[in-house]
Short mmCIF file of C-alpha atoms and ligand atoms in Angstrom, two decimals:
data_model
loop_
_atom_site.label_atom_id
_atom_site.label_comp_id
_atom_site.label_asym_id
_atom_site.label_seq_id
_atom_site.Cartn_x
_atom_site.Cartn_y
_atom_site.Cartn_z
CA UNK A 18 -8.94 -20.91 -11.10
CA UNK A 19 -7.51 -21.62 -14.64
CA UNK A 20 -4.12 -22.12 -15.11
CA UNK A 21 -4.34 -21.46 -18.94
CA UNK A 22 -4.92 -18.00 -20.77
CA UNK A 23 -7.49 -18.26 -23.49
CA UNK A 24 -5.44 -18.72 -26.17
CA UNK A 25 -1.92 -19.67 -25.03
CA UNK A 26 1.09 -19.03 -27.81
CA UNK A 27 3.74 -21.80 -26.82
CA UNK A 28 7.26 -20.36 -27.84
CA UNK A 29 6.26 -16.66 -28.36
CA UNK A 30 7.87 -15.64 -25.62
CA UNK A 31 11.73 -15.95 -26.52
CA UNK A 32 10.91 -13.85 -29.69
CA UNK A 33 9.42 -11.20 -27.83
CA UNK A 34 12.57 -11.28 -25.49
CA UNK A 35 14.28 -11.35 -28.45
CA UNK A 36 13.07 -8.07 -29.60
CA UNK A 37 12.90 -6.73 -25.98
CA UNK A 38 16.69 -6.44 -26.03
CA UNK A 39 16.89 -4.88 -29.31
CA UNK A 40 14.82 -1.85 -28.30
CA UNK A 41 14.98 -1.84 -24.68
CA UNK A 42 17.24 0.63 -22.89
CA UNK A 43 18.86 -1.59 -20.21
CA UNK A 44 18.24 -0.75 -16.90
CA UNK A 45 18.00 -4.09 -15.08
CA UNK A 46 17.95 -7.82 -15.98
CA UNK A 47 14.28 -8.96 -16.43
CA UNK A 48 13.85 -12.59 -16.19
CA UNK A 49 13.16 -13.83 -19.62
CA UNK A 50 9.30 -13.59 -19.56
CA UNK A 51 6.91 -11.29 -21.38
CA UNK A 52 3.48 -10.79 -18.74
CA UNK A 53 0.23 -10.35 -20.51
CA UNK A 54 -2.35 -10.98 -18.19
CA UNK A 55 -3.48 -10.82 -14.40
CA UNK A 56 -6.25 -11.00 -12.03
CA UNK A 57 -6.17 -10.74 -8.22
CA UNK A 58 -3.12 -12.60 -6.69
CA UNK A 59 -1.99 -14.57 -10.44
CA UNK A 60 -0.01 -13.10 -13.69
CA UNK A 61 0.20 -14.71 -16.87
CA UNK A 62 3.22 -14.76 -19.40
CA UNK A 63 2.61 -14.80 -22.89
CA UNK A 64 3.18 -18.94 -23.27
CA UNK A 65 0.18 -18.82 -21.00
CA UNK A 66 2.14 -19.99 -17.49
CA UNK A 67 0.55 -18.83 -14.45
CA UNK A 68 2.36 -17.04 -11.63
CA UNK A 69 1.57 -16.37 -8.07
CA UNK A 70 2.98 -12.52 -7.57
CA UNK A 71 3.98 -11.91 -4.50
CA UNK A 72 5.53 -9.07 -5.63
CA UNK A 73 2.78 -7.41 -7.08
CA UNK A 74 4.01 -4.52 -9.23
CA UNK A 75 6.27 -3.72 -6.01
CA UNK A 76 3.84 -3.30 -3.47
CA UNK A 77 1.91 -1.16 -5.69
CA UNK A 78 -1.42 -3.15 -6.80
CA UNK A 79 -2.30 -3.21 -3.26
CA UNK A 80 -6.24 -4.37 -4.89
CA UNK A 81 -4.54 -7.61 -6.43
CA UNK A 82 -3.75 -7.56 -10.48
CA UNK A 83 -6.94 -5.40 -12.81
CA UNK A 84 -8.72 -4.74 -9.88
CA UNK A 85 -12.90 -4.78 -11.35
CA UNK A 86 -13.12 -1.38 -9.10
CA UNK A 87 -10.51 0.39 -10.36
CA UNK A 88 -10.82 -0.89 -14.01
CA UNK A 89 -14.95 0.57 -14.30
CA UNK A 90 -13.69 3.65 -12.47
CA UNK A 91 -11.16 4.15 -15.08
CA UNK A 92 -13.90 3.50 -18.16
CA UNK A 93 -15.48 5.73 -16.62
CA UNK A 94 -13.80 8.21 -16.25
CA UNK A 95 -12.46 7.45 -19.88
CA UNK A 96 -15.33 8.41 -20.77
CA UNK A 97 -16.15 11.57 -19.11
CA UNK A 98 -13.03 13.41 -19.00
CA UNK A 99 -9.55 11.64 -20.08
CA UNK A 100 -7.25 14.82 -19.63
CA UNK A 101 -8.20 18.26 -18.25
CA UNK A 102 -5.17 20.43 -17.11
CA UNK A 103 -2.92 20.63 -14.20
CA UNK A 104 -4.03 24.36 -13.95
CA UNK A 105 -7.88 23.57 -14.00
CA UNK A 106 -10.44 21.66 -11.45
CA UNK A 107 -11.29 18.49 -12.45
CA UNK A 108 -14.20 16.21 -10.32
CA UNK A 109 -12.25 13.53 -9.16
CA UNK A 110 -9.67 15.85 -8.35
CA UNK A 111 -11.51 17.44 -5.63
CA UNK A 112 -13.31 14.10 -4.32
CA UNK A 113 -9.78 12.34 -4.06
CA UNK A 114 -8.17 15.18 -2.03
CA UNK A 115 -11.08 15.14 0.17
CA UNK A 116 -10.91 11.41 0.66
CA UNK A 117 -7.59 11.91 1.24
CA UNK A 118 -7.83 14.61 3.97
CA UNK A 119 -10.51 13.05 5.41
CA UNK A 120 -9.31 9.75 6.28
CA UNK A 121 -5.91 11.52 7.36
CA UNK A 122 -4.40 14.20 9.83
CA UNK A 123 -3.08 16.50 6.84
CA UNK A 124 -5.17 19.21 5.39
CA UNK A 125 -4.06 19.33 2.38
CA UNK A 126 -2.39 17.26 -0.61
CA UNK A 127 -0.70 18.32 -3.80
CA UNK A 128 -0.97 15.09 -6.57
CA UNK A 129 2.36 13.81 -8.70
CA UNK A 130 2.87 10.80 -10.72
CA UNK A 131 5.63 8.92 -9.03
CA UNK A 132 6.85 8.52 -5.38
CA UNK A 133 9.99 10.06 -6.32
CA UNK A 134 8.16 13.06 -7.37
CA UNK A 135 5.86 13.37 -3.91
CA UNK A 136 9.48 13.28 -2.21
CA UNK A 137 10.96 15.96 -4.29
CA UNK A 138 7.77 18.22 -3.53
CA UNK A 139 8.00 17.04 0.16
CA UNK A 140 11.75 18.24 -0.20
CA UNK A 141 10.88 22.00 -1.54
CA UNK A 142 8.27 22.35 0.88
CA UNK A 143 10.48 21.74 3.41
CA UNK A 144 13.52 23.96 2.12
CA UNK A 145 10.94 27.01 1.70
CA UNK A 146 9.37 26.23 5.18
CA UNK A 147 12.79 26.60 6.35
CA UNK A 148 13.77 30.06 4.23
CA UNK A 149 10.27 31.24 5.43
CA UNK A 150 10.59 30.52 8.97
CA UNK A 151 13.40 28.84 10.12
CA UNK A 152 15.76 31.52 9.54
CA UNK A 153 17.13 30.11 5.95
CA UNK A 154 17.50 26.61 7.00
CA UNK A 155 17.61 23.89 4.55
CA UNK A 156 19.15 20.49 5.67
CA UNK A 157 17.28 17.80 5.83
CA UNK A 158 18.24 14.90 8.28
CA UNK A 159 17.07 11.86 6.24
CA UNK A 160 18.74 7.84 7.47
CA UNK A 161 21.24 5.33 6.13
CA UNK A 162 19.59 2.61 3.78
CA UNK A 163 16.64 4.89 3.20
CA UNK A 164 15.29 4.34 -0.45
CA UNK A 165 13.53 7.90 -1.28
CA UNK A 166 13.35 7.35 -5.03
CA UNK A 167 15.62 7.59 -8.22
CA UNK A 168 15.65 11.33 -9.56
CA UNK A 169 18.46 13.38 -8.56
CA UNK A 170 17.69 14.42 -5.31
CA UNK A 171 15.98 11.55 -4.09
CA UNK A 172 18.82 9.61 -4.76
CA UNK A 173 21.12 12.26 -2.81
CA UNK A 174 18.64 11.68 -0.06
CA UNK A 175 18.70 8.42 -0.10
CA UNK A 176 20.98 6.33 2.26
CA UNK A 177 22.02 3.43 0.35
CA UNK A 178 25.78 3.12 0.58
CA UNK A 179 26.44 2.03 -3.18
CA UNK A 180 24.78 5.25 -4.44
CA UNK A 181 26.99 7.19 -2.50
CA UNK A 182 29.80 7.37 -5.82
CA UNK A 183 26.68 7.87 -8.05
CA UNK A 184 26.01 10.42 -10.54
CA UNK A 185 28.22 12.92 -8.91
CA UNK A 186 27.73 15.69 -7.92
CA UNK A 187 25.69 15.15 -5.65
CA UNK A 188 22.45 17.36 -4.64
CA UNK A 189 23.45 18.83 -1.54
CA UNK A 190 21.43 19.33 1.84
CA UNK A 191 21.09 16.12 3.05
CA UNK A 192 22.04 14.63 6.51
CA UNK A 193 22.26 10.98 6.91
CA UNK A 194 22.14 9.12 10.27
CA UNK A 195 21.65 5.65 11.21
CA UNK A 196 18.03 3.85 11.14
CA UNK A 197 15.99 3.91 14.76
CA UNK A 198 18.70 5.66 16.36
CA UNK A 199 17.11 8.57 18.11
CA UNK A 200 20.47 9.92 19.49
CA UNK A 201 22.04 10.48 16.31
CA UNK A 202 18.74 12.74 14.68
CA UNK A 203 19.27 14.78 17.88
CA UNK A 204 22.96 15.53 17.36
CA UNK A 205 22.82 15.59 13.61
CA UNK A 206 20.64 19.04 14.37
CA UNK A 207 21.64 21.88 13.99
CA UNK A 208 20.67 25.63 12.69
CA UNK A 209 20.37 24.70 9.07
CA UNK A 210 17.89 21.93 10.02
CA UNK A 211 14.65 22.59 8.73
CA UNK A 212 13.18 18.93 8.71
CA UNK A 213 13.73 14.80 9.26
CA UNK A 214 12.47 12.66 6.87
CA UNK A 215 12.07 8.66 7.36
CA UNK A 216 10.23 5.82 6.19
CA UNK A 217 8.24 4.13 8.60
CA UNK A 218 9.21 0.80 7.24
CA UNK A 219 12.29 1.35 5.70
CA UNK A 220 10.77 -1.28 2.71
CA UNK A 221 13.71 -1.41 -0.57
CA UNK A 222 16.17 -1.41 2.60
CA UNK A 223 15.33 -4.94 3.74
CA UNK A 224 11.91 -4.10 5.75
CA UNK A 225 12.96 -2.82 8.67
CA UNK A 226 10.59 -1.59 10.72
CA UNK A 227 10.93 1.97 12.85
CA UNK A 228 10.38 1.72 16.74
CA UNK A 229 7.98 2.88 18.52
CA UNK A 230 10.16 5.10 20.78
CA UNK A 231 11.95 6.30 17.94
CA UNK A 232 9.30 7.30 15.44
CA UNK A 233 7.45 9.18 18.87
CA UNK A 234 11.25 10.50 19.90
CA UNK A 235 11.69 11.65 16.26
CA UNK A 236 8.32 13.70 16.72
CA UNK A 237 9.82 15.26 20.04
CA UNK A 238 12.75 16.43 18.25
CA UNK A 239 10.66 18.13 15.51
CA UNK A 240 8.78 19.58 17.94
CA UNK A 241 11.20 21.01 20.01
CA UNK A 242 13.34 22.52 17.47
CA UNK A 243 10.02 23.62 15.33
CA UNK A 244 11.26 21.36 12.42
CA UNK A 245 9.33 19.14 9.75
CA UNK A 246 8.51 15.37 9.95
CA UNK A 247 8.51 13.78 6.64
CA UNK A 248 7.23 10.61 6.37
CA UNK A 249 7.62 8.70 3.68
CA UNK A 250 4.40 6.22 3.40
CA UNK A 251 5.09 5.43 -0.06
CA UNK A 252 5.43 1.71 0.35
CA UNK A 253 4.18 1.73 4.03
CA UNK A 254 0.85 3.97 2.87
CA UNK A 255 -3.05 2.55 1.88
CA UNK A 256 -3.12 -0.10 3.80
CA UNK A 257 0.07 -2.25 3.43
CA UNK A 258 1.18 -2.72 7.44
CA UNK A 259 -2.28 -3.03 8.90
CA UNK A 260 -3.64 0.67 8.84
CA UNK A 261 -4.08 2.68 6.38
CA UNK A 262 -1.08 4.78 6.85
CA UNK A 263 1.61 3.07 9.00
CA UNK A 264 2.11 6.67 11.36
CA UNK A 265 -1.21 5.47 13.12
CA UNK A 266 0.34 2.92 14.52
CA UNK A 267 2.66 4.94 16.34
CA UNK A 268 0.47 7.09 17.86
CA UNK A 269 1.97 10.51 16.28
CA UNK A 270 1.33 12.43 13.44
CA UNK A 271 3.73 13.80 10.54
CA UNK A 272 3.68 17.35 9.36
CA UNK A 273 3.86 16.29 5.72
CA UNK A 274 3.64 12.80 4.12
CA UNK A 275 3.94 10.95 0.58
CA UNK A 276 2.38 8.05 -0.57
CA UNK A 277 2.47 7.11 -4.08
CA UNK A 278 2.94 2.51 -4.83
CA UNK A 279 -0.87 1.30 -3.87
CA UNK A 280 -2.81 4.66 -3.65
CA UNK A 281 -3.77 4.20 -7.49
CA UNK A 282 -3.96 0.43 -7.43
CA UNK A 283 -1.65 -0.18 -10.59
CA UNK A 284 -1.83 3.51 -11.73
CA UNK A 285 0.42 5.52 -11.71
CA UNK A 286 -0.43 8.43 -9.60
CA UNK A 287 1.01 9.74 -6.05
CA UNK A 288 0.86 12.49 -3.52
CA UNK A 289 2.46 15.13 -0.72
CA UNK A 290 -0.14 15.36 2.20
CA UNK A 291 1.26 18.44 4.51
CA UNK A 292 -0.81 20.03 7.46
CA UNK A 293 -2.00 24.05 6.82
CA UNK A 294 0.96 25.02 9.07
CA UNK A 295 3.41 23.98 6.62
CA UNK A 296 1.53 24.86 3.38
CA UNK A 297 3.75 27.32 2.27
CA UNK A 298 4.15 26.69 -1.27
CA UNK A 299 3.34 29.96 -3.61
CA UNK A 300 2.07 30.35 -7.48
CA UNK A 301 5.01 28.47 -9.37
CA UNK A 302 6.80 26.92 -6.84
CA UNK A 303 4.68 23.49 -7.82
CA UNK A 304 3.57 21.58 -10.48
CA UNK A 305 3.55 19.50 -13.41
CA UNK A 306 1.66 18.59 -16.71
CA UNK A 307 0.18 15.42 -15.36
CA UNK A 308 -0.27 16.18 -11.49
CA UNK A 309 -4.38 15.75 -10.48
CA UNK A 310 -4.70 13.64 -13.69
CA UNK A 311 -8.33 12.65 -13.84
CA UNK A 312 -7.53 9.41 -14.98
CA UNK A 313 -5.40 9.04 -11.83
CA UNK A 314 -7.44 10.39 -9.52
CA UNK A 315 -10.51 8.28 -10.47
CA UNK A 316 -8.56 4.82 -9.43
CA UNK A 317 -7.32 6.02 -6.57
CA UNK A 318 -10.69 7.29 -5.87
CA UNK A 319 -11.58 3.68 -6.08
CA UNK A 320 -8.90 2.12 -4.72
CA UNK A 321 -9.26 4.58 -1.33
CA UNK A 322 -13.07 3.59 -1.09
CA UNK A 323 -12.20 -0.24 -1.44
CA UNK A 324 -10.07 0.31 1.66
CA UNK A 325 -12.31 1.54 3.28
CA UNK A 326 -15.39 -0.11 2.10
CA UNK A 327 -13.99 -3.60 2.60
CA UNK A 328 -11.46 -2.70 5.55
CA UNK A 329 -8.65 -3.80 3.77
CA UNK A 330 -6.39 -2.36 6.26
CA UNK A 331 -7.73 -4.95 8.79
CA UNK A 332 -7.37 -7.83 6.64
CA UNK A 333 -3.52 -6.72 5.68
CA UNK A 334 -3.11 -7.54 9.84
CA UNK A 335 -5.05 -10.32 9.80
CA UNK A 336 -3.54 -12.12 6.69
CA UNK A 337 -0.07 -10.50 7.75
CA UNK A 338 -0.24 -12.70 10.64
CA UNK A 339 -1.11 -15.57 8.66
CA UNK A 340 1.68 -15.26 6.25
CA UNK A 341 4.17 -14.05 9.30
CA UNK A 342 3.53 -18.02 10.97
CA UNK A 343 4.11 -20.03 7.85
CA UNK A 344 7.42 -17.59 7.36
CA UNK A 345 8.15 -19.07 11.15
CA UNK A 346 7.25 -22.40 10.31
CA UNK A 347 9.82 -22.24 7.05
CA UNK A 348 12.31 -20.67 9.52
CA UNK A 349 12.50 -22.96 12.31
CA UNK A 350 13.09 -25.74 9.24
CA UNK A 351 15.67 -23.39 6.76
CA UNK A 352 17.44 -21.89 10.11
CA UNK A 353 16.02 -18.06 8.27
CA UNK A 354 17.97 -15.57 10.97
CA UNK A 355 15.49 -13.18 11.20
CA UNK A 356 11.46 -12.50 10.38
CA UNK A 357 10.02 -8.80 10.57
CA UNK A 358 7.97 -6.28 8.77
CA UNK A 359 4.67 -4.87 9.63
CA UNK A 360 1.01 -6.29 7.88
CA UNK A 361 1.97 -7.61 4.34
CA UNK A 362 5.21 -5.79 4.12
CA UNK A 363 7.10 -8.83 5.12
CA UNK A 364 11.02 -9.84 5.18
CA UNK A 365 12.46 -13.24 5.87
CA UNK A 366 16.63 -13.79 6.34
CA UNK A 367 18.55 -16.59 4.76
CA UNK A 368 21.40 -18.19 6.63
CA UNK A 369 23.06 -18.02 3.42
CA UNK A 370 23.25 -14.67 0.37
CA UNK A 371 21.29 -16.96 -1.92
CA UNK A 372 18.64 -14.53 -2.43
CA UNK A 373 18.83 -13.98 -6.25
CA UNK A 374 19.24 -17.74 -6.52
CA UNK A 375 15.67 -18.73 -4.60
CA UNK A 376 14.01 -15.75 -6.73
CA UNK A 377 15.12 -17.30 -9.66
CA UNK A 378 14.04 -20.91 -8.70
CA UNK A 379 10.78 -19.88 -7.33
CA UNK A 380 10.27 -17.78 -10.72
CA UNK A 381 10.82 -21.21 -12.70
CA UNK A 382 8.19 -22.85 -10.41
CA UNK A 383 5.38 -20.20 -10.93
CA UNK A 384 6.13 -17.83 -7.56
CA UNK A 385 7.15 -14.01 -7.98
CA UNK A 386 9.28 -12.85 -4.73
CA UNK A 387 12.07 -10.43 -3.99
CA UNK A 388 14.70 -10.50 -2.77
CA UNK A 389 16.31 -6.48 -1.47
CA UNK A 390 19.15 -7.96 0.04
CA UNK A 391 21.31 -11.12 -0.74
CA UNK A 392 20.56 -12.69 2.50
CA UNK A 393 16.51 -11.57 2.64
CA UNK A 394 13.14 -12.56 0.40
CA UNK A 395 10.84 -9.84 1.09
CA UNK A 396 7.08 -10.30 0.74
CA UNK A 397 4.62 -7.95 -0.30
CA UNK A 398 1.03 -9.42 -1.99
CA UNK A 399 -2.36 -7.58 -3.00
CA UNK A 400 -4.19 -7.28 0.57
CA UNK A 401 -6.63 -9.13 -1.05
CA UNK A 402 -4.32 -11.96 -0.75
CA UNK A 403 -6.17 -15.16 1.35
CA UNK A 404 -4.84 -17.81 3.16
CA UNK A 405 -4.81 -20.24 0.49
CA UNK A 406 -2.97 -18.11 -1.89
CA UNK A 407 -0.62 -17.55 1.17
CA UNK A 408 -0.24 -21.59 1.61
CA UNK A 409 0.29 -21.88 -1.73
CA UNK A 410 3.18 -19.60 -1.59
CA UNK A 411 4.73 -21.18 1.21
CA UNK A 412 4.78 -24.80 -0.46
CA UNK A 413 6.00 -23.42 -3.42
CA UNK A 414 9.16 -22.11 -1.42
CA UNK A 415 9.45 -24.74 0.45
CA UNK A 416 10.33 -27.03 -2.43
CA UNK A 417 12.69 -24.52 -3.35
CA UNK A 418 14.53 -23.82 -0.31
CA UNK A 419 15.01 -27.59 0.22
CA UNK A 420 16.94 -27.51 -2.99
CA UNK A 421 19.00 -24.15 -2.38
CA UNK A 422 19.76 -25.16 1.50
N1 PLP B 530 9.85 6.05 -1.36
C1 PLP B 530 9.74 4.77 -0.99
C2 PLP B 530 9.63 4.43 0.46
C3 PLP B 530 9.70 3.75 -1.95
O1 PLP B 530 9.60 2.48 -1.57
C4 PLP B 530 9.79 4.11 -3.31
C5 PLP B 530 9.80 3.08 -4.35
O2 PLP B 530 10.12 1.92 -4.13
C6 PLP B 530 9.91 5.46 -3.65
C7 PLP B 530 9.93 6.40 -2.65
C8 PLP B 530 9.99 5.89 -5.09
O3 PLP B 530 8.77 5.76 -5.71
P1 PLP B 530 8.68 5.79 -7.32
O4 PLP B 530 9.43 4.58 -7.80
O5 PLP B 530 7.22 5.75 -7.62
O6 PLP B 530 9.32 7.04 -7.76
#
């Protein structure tokens, strides 16, 4: 592997920061690199430094960086059609949501652009389920440190505390009870309940991963009082924890379901998956300029036939385990507090909030991590990830968390 890009520019890179923060509406402080270039688990910045991403667009390129599938679907496709029209057929249209239904227990999907959009259309379809049949009910139970996206709504479903004083008012509707606690769902129920929505991992939260019992329980309820289960899958979905949505693991299956993050590979495309019974949308109620966007649907077209092709799913569990006992081995040496997460959606604890510091170190020393907490590094690399590049990760850290220990 070369450690060079073709033609490195030593020293561009503070100019283009430079201009970066001229034109750049701030939302977040970006560590002073500009990317130009990546393949499989490595990104380049534009003085030609190579990085090891374990980050990896944020659990989205699930295929590694310019996956060679996705890229020739995309040419393609390029060619063929570029842009149709949200209110016409296209090919890949049709094949994806087939795929989709296929390999899932939903019949049916409706495509968006973002996560935060899937949720929002998860959202409606629940609050018209509930004027159509649950006698005008529209609260939705949803948990404390959910992360369900940054429009509006999502963020009023959302349970993390410091959003709370946030763009107020508020959207209002939404229930919030505490993470794997089964008891609280029940009581928070009442007649103006027409659906609970989780994530199975709860991943921007810290990665913390639902129970059995409670995901199963959380079924029950639904069942019992004829209400929706949401899931959100849009980190946990294609893949990431060891299947390729996370609700197989638990043995149950949602009502409706989003995935957006890895289902295009790197572009941006996303969906609401919702079983006949709660298909109640009408002409109108849905839409959007870019939803079933044949560029779109072609990767994820790919990217959902690379799962499955290569049984990527299988190698998320089997490299998950991998990177879960070099996290232990780091542990046991750094004192972490805690190790959890499901496949390659992995979270490690600090016994100290030096989070932001360790990111930044391992940044300087050519490793991309997270870190969602102050106290936690969270892990999420392509599932094309191998061992190696999972060694090298852990030696990398290692040097660092020696120094910042
Ligand atoms: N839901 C979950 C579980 C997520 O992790 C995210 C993004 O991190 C979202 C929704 C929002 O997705 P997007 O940023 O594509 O709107």
């Amino acid at each position: 592997m070369t450690t060079q890009v073709q033609v490195a520019q030593p020293g561009v890179t503070s100019r283009l920061v430079e201009q970066a923060d001229a034109s750049l509406m701030y939302i977040v402080t970006r560590p002073p690199r500009v990317f130009v270039r990546g393949k499989g688990s490595y990104l380049w910045d534009a003085d030609g430094r190579r990085y090891l991403d374990f980050i990896q667009g944020w659990a989205v390129n699930c295929l590694g960086h310019c996956p060679p599938a996705v890229v020739r679907a995309l040419n393609r496709q390029g060619k063929l059609l570029l842009n149709g029209s949200p209110a016409l057929y296209n090919e890949p249209m049709i094949e994806l949501a087939a795929l989709l239904t296929e390999h899932s227990a939903l019949d049916k999907v409706f495509f968006a652009n973002s996560g935060a959009e899937a949720n929002e259309g998860a959202l409606k379809l629940a609050r018209k389920y509930g004027a159509a049949r649950l006698d005008g009910a529209y609260e939705v139970i949803t948990t404390w440190n959910s992360f369900h996206g940054r429009t509006l709504a999502m963020m009023s479903a959302s349970g993390k505390k410091n959003w709370e004083t946030l763009f107020e008012p508020k959207v209002p509707g939404f229930i919030k009870v505490p993470f794997n606690d089964l008891e609280a769902a029940r009581k928070a129920i009442t007649h103006k309940t027409c659906a609970i929505m989780v994530e199975p991992v709860q991943g921007e939260g810290g990665v913390f991963v639902a129970e059995d019992a409670y995901l199963r329980g959380l079924r029950e309820l639904c069942d019992e009082h004829g209400l929706l289960l949401i899931l959100d899958e849009i980190q946990t979905g294609i893949g990431r924890t060891g299947s390729l949505f996370a609700y197989e693991q638990y043995g149950i299956e949602p009502d409706v379901m989003t995935l957006g993050k890895g289902l295009g590979g790197g572009f941006p495309v996303a969906a609401l998956l919702a079983k006949d019974a709660a298909c109640v949308f009408e002409a109108g109620d849905q839409g959007g300029t870019f939803c079933g966007q044949p560029l779109a649907m072609a990767a994820a077209k790919a990217v959902l036939d690379e799962m499955t092709r290569r049984n990527l799913p299988r190698r998320a569990r089997t490299r998950g385990n991998h990177l879960r006992r070099r996290l232990r081995e780091l542990g046991k040496e750094f004192g972490f507090t805690e190790i959890r997460g499901k496949g390659l959606l992995m979270a490690a604890d600090l016994p100290q909030e030096k989070g932001a510091e360790i990111v930044a170190k391992t940044t300087d020393r050519g490793l991309l991590i997270n870190a969602p907490r102050p106290a936690t590094l969270r892990f999420m690399p392509a599932l094309t990830v191998s061992n190696a590049e999972i060694d090298e990760m852990a030696d990398i850290l290692r040097g660092v968390l020696k120094e910042a220990l």
